[in-house]
PDB file of C-alpha atoms in Angstrom:
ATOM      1  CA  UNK A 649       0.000   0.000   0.000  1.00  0.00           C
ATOM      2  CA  UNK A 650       1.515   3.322  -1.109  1.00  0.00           C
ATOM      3  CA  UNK A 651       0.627   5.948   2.100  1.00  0.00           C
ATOM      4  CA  UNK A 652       2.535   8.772   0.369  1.00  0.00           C
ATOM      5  CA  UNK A 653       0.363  11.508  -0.475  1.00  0.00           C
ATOM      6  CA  UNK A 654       2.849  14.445  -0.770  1.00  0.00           C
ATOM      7  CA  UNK A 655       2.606  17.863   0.984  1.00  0.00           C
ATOM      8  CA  UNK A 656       0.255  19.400  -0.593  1.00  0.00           C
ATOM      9  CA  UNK A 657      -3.226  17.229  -1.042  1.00  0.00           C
ATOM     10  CA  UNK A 658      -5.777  20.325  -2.422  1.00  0.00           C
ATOM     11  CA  UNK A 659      -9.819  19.869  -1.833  1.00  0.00           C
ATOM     12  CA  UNK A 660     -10.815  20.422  -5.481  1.00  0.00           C
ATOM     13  CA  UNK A 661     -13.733  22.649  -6.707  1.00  0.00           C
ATOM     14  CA  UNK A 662     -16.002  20.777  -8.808  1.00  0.00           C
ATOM     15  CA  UNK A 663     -16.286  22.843 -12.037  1.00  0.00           C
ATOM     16  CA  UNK A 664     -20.173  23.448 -12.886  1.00  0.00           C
ATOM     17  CA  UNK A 665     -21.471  25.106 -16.311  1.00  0.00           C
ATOM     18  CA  UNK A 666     -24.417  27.549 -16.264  1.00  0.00           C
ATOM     19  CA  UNK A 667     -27.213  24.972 -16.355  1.00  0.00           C
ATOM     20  CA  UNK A 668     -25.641  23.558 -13.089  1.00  0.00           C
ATOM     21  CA  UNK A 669     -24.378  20.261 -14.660  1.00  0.00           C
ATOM     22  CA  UNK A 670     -20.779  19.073 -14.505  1.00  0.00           C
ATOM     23  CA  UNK A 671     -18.098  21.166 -16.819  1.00  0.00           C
ATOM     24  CA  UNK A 672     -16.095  18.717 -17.654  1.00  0.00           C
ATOM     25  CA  UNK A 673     -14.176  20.475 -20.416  1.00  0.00           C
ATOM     26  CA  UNK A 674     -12.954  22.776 -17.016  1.00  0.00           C
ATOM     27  CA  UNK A 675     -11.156  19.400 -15.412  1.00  0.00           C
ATOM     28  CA  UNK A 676      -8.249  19.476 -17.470  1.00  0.00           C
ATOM     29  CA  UNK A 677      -7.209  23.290 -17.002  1.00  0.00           C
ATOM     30  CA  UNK A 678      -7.620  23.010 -13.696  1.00  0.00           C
ATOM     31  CA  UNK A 679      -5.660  19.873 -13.054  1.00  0.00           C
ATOM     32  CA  UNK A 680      -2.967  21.037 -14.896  1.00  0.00           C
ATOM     33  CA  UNK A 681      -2.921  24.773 -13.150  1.00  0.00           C
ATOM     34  CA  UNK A 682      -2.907  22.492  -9.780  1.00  0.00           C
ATOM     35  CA  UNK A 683      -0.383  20.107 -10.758  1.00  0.00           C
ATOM     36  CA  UNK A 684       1.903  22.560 -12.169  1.00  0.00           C
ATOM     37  CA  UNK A 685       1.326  25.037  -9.008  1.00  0.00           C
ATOM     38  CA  UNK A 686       2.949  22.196  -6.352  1.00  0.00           C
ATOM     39  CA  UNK A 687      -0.283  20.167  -5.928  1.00  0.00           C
ATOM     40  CA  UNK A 688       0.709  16.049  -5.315  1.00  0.00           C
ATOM     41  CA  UNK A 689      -3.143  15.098  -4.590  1.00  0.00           C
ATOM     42  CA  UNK A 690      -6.609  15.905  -4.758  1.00  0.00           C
ATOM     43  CA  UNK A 691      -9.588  15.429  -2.655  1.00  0.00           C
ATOM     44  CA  UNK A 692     -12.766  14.916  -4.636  1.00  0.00           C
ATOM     45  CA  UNK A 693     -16.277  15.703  -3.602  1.00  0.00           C
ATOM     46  CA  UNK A 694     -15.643  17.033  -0.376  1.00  0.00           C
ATOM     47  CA  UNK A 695     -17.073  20.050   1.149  1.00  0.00           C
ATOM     48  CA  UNK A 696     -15.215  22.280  -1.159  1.00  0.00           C
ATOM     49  CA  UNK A 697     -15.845  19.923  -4.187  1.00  0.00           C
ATOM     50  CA  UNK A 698     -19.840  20.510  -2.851  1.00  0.00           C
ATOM     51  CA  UNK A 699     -20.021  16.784  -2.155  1.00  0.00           C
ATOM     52  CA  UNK A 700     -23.378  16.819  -0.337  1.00  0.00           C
ATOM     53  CA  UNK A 701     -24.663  18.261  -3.789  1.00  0.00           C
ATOM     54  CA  UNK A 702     -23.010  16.012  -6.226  1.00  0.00           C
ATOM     55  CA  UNK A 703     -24.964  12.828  -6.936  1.00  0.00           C
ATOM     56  CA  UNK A 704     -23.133   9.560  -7.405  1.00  0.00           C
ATOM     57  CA  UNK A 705     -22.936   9.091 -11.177  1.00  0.00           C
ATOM     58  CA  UNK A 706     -21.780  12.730 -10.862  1.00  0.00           C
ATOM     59  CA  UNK A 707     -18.985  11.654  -8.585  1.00  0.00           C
ATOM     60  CA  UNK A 708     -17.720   8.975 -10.976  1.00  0.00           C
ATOM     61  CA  UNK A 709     -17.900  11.144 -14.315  1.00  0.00           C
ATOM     62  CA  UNK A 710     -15.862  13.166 -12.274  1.00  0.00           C
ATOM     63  CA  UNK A 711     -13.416  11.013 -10.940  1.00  0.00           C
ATOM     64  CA  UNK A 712     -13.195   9.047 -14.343  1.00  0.00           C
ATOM     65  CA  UNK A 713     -12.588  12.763 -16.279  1.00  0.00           C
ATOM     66  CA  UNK A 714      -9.776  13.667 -13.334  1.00  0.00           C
ATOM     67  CA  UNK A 715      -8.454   9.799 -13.791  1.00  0.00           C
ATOM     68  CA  UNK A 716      -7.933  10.718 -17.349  1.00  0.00           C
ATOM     69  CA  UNK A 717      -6.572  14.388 -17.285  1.00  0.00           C
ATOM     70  CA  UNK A 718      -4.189  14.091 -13.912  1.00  0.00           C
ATOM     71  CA  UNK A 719      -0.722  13.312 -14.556  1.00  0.00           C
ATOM     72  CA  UNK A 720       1.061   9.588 -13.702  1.00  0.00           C
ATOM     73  CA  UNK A 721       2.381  10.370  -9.950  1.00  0.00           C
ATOM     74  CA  UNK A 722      -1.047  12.776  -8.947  1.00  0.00           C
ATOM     75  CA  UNK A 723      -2.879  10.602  -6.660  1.00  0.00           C
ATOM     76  CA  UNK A 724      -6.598  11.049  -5.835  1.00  0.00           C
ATOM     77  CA  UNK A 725      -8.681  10.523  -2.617  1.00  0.00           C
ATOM     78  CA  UNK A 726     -12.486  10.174  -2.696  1.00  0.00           C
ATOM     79  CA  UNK A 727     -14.277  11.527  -0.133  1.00  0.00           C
ATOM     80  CA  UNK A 728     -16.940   9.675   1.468  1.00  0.00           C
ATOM     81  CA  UNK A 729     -17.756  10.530   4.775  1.00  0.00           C
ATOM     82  CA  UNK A 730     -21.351  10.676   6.369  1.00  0.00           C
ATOM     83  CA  UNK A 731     -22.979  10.913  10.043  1.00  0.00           C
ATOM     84  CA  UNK A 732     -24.673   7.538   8.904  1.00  0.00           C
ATOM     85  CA  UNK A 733     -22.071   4.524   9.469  1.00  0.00           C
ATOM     86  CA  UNK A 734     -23.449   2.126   7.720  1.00  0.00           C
ATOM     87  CA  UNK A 735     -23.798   4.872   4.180  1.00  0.00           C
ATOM     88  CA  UNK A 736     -20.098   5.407   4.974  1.00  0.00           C
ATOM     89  CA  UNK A 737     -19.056   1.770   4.762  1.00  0.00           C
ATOM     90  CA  UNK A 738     -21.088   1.343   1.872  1.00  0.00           C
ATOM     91  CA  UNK A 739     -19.478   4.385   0.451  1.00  0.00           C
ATOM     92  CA  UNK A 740     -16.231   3.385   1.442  1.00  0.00           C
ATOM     93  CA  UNK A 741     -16.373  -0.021  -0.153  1.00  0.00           C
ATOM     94  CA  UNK A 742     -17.660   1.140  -3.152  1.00  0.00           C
ATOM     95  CA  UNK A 743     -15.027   3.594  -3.372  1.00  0.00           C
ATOM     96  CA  UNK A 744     -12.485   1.570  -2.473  1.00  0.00           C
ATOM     97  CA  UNK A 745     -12.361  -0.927  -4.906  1.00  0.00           C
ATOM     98  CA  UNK A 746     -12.555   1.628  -7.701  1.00  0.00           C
ATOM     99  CA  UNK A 747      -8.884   1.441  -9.473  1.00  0.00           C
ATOM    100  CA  UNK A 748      -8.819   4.672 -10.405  1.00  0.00           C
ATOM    101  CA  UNK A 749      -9.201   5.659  -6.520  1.00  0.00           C
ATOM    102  CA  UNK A 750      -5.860   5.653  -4.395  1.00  0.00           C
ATOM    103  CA  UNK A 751      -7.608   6.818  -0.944  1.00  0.00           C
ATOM    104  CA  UNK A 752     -10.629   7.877   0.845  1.00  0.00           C
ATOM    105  CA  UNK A 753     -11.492  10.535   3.462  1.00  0.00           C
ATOM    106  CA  UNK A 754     -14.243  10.136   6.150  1.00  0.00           C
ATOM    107  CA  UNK A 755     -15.289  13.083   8.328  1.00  0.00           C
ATOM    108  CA  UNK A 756     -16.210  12.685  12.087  1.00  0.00           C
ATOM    109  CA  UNK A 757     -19.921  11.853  12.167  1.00  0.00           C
ATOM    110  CA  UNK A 758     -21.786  15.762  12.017  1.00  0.00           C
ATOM    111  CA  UNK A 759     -24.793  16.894  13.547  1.00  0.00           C
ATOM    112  CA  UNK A 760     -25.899  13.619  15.464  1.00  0.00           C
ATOM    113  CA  UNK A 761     -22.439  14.269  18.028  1.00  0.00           C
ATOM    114  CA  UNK A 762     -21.359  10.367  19.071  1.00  0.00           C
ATOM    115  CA  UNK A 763     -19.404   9.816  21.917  1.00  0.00           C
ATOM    116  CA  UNK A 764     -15.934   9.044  22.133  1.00  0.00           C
ATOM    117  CA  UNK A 765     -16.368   5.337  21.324  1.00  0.00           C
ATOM    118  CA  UNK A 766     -18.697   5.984  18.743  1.00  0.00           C
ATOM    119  CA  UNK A 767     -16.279   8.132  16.690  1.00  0.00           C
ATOM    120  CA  UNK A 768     -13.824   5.243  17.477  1.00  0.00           C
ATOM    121  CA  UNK A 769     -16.543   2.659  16.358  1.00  0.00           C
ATOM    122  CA  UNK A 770     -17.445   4.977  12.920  1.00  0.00           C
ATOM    123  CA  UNK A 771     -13.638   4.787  12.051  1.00  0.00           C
ATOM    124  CA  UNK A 772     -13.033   0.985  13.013  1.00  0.00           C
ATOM    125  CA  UNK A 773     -16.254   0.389  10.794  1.00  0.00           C
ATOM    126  CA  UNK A 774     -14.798   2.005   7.429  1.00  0.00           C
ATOM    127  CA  UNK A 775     -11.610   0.662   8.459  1.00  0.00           C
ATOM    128  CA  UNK A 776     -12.695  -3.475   8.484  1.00  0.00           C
ATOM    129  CA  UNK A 777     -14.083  -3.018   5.136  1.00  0.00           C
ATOM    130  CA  UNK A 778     -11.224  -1.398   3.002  1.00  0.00           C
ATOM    131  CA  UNK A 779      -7.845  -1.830   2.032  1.00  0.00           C
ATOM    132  CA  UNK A 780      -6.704   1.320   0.893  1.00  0.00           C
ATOM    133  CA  UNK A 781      -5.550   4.341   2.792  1.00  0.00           C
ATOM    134  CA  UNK A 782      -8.151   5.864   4.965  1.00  0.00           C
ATOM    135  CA  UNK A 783      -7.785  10.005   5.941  1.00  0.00           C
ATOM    136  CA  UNK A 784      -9.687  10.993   8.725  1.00  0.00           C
ATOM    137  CA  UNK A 785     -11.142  13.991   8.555  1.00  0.00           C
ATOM    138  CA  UNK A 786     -11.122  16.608  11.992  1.00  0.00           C
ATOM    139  CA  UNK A 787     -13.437  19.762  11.883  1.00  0.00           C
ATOM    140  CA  UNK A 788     -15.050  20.592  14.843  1.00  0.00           C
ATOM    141  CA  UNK A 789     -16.262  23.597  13.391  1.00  0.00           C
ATOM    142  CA  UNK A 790     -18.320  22.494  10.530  1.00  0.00           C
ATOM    143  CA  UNK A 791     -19.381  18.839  12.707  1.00  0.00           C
ATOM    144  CA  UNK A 792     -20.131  20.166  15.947  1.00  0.00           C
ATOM    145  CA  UNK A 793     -17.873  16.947  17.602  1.00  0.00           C
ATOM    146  CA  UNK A 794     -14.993  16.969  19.198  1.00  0.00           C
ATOM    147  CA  UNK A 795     -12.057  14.048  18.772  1.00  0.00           C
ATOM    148  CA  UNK A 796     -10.121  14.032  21.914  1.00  0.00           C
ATOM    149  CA  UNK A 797      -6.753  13.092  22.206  1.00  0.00           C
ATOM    150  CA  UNK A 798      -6.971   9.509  23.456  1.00  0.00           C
ATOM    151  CA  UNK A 799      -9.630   8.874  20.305  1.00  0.00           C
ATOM    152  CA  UNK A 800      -7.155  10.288  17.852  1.00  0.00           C
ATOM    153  CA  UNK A 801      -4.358   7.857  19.171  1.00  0.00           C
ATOM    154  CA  UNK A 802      -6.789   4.715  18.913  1.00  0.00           C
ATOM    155  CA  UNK A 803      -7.642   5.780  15.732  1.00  0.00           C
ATOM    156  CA  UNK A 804      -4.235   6.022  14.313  1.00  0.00           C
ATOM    157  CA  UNK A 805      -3.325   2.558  15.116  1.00  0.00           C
ATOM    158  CA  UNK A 806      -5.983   1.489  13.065  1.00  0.00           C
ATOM    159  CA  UNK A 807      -4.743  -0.435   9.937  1.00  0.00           C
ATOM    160  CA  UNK A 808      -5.537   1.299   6.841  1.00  0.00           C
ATOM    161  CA  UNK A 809      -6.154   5.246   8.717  1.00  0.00           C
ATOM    162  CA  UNK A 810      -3.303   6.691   7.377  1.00  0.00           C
ATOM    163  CA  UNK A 811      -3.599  10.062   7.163  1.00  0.00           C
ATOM    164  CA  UNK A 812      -5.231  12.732   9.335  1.00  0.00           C
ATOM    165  CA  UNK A 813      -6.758  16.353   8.173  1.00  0.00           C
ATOM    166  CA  UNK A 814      -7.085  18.289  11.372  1.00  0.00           C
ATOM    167  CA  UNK A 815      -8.978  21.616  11.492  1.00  0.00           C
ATOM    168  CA  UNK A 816      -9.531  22.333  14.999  1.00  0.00           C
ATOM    169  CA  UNK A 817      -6.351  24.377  15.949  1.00  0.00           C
ATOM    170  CA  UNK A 818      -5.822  23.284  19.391  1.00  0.00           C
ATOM    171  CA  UNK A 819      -1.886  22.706  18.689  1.00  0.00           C
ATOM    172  CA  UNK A 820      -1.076  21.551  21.957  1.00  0.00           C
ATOM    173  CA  UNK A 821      -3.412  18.793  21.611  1.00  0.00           C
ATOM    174  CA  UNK A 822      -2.425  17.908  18.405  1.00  0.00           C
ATOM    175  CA  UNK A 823       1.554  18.414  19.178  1.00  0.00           C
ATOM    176  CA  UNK A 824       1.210  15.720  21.971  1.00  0.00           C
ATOM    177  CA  UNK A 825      -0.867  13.756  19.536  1.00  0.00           C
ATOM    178  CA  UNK A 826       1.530  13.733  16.882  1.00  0.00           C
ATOM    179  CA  UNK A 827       4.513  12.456  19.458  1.00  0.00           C
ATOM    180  CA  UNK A 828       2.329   9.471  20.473  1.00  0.00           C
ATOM    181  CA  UNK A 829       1.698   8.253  16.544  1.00  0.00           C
ATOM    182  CA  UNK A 830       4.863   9.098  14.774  1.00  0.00           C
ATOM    183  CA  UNK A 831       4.922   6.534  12.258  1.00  0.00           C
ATOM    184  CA  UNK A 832       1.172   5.461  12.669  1.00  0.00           C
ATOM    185  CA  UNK A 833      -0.012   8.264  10.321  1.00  0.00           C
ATOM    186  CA  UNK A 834       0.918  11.623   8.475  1.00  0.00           C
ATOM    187  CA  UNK A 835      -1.057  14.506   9.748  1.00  0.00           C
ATOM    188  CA  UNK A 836      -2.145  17.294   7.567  1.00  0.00           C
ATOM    189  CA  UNK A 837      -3.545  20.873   8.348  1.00  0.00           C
ATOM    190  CA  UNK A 838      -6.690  21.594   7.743  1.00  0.00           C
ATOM    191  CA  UNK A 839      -6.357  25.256   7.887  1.00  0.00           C
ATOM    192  CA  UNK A 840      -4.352  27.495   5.023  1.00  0.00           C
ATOM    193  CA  UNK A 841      -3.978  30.540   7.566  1.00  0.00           C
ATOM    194  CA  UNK A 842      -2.754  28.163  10.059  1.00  0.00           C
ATOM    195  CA  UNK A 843       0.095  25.820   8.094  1.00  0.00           C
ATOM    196  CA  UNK A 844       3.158  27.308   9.289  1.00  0.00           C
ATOM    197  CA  UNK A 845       1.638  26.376  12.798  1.00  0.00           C
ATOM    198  CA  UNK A 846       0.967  23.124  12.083  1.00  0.00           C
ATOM    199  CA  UNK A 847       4.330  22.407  10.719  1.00  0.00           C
ATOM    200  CA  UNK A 848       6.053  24.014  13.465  1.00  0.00           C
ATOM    201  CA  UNK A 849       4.449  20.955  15.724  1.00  0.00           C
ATOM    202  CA  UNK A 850       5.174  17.793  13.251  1.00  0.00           C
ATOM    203  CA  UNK A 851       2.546  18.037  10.628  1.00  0.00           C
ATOM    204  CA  UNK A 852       3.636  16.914   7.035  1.00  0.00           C
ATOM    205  CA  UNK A 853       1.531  19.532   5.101  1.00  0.00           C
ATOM    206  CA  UNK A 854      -1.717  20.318   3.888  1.00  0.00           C
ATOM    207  CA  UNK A 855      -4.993  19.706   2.846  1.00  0.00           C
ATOM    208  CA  UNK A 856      -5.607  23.014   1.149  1.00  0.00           C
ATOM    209  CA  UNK A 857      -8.240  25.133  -0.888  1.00  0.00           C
ATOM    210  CA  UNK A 858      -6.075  28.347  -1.115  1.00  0.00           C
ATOM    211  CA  UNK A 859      -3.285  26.375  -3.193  1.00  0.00           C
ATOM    212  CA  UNK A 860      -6.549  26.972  -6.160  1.00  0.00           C
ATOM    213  CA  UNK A 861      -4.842  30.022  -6.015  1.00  0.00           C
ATOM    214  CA  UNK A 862      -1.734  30.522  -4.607  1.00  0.00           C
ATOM    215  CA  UNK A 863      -0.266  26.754  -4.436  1.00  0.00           C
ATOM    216  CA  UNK A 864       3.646  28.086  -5.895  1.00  0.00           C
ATOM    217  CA  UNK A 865       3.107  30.219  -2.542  1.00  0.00           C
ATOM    218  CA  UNK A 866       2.281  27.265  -0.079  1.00  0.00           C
ATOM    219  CA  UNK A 867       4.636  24.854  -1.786  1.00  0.00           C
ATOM    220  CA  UNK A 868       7.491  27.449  -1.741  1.00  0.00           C
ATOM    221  CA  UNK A 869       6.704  27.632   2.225  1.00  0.00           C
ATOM    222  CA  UNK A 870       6.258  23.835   3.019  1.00  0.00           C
ATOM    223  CA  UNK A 871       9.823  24.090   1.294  1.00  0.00           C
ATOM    224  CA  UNK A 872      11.627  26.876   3.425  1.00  0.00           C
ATOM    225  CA  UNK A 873      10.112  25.299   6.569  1.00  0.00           C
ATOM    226  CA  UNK A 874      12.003  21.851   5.593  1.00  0.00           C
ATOM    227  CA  UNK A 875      14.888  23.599   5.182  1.00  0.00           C
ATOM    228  CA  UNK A 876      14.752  24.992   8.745  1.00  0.00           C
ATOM    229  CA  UNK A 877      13.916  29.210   7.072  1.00  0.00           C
ATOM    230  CA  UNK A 878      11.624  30.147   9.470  1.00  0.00           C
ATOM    231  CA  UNK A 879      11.646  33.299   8.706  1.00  0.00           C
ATOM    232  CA  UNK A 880      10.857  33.017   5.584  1.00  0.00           C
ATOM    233  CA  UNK A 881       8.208  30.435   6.184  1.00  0.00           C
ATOM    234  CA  UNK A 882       6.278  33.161   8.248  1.00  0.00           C
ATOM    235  CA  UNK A 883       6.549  35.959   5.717  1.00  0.00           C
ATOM    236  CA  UNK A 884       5.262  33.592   3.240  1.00  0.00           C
ATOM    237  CA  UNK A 885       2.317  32.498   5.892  1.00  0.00           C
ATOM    238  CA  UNK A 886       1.516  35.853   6.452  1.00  0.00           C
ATOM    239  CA  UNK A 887       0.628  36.391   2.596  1.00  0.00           C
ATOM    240  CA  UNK A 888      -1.050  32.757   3.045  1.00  0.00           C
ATOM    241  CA  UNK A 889      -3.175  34.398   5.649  1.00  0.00           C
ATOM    242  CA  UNK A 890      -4.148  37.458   3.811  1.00  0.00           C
ATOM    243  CA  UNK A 891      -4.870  35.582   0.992  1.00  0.00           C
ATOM    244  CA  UNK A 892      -7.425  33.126   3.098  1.00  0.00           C
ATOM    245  CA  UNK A 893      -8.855  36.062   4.271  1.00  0.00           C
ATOM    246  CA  UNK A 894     -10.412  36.940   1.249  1.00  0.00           C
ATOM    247  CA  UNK A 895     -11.038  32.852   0.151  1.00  0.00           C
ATOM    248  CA  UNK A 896     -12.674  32.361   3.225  1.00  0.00           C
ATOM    249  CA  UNK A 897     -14.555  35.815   4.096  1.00  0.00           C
ATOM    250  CA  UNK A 898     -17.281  36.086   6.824  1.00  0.00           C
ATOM    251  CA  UNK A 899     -20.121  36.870   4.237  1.00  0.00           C
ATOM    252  CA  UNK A 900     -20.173  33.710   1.937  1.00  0.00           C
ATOM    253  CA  UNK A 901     -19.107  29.624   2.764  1.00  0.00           C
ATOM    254  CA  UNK A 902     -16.148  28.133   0.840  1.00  0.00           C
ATOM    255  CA  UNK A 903     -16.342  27.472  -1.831  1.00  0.00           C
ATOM    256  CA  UNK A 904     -18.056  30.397  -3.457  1.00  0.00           C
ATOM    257  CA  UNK A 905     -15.130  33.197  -3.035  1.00  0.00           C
ATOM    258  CA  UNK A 906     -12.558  30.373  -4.435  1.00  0.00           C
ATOM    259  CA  UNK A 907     -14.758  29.672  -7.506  1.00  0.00           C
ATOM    260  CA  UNK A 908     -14.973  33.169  -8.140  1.00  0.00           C
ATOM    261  CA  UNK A 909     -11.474  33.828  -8.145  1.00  0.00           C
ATOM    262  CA  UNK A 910     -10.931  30.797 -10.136  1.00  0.00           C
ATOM    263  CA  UNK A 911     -13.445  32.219 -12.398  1.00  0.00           C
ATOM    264  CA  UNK A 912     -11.422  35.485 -12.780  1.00  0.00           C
ATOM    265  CA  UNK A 913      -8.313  33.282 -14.039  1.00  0.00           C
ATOM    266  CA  UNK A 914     -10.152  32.135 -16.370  1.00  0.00           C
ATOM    267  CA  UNK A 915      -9.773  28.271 -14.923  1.00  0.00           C
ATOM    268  CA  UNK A 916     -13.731  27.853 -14.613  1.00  0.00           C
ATOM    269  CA  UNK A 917     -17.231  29.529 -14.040  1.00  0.00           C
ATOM    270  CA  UNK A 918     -18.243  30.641 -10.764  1.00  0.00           C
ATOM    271  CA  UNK A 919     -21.559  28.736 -11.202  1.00  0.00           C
ATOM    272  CA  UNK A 920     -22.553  26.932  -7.311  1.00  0.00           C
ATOM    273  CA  UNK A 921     -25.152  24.211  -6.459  1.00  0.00           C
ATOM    274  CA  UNK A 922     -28.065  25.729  -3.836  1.00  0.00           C
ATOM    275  CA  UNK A 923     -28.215  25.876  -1.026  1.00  0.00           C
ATOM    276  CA  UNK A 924     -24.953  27.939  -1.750  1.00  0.00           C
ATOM    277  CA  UNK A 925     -25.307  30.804  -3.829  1.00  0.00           C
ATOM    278  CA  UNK A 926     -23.065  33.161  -5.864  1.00  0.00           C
ATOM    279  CA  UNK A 927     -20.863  36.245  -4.746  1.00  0.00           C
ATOM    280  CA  UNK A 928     -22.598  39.565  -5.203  1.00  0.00           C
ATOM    281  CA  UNK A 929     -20.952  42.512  -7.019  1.00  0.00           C
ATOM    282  CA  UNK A 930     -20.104  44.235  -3.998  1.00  0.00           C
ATOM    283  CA  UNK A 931     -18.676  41.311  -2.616  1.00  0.00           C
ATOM    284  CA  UNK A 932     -16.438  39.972  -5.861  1.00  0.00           C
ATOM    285  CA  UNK A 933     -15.337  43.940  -5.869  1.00  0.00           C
ATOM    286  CA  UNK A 934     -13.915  43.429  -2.599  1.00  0.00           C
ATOM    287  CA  UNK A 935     -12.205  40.314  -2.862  1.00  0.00           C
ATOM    288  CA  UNK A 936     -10.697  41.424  -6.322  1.00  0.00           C
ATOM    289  CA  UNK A 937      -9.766  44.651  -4.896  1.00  0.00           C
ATOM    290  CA  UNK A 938      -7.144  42.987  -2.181  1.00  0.00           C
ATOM    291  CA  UNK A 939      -6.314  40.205  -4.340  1.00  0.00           C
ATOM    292  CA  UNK A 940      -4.911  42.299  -7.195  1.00  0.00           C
ATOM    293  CA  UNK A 941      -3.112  44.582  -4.716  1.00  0.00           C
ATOM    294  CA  UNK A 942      -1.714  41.092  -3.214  1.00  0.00           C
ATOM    295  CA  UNK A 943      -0.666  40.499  -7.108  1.00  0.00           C
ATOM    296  CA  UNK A 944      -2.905  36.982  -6.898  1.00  0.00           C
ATOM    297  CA  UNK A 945      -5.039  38.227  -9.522  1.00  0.00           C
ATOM    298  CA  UNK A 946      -4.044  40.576 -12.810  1.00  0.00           C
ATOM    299  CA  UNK A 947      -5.496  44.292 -13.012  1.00  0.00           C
ATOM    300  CA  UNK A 948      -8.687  44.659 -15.012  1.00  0.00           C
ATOM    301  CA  UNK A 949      -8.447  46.038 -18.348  1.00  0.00           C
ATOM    302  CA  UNK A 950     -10.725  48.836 -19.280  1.00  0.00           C
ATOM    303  CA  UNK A 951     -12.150  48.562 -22.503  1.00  0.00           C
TER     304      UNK A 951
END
């Protein structure tokens, strides 16, 4: 079983056309602007990919036109992670087996907040059913459930878990976590304005939407961090930060502000699945404002 999945694992956007169908004739630009900008996997149909709005013979066009577009050594990692164990199994098996797939990802349980021993039991589930590299997915945020630290160290001696995307912040935790599992599993941030943080503690990189956008940036700080530049690695996080700022702004959910920016490089439409809607004019002013004074995004050209 290969369990290397680089530094850099981005959580595609699923390209949609105007009538809200799949653009597949946007896959290949965009895997190609990824690959070329330091991405070494991609997550498909996760939140940012709008996975709870993409139906499953969505999901394998999808993962059939990536197969075909991605380069030899990209790997890819199917997301599919419910709050329903026994959907997740079936998802994971189904999954799985797929050839094409190299790895899947499977969110704490939201909304229906199981103990301790049932996040433990969710995870064990998915992980007696599958023999490919499981990444489990940490976001207290967005799930409402807490993993504590005992429950992430179970968890990583589980056979196939691999891999885990963390998104809570709480670095002390996580630090003393990481010291208990070396070797067990390769732990990822969750967070692009909090990477340089994460790496200072052990983590191996990232599970990233801003590297859409500014992936030569991340990759160029993963790099001077290796190299022991910290200094460097924080004036790089800082642009990071700013940069996430206006990806992950207070009026509208990721990944609307990415697929507008995305949109105004030309990669793919801005076009969303409800209930998520599009920026408004005021709002894409603003976020094209700071990102062309940031230099992410080219001046307009008056006509």
């Amino acid at each position: 079983m290969n369990k290397d999945f680089g530094k850099i694992i981005t959580a595609m956007v699923t390209p949609l056309n105007k009538n809200l169908n799949l653009d597949l004739e946007a896959i290949a630009p965009l895997v190609k602007h990824l690959e070329a900008t330091g991405t070494n996997t991609l997550v498909l149909a996760g939140t940012t990919g709008e996975g709870p709005t993409i139906e499953d013979f969505e999901k394998l066009e999808l993962l059939k036109e990536v197969y075909k577009q991605k380069s030899a050594t990209t790997r890819i990692i199917m997301n599919v992670g419910t709050n329903n164990t026994k959907e997740t199994v079936n998802n994971a098996v189904k999954w799985s087996e797929n050839e094409m797939v190299n790895g899947i990802m499977v969110v704490c349980p939201y909304y229906n907040k199981p103990s301790q021993l049932g996040l433990y039991k969710h995870f064990e589930a998915v992980n007696d059913v599958v023999n490919k590299p499981i990444m489990v997915y940490h976001i207290p945020g967005r799930t409402n459930v807490t993993m504590n630290a005992d429950t992430m160290v179970k968890v990583a001696k589980l056979s196939n878990v691999t891999m885990l995307k963390d998104a809570e912040g709480d670095l002390k935790k996580l630090q003393d976590v990481i010291q208990q599992t070396k070797g067990s599993w390769d732990v990822y941030s969750g967070d692009d304005p909090a990477l340089y943080d994460y790496l200072a503690i052990g983590s191996k990189g990232i599970v990233s939407v801003a590297s859409h956008v500014i992936g030569e940036a991340i990759q160029t700080l993963i790099a001077a961090n290796d190299q022991g530049a910290q200094d460097s690695a924080k004036d790089i996080q800082r642009f990071v930060g700013e940069v996430s700022q206006q990806l992950f702004p207070s009026f509208s959910p990721n990944p609307v502000p990415v697929k507008y920016v995305l949109s105004e490089m030309h990669l793919l439409k801005e076009y969303v699945r409800l209930p998520l809607t599009e920026l408004i004019e005021a709002e894409k002013e603003q976020i094209s404002k700071v990102l062309t004074q940031q230099q992410v995004l080219k001046p307009k050209t008056v006509h």
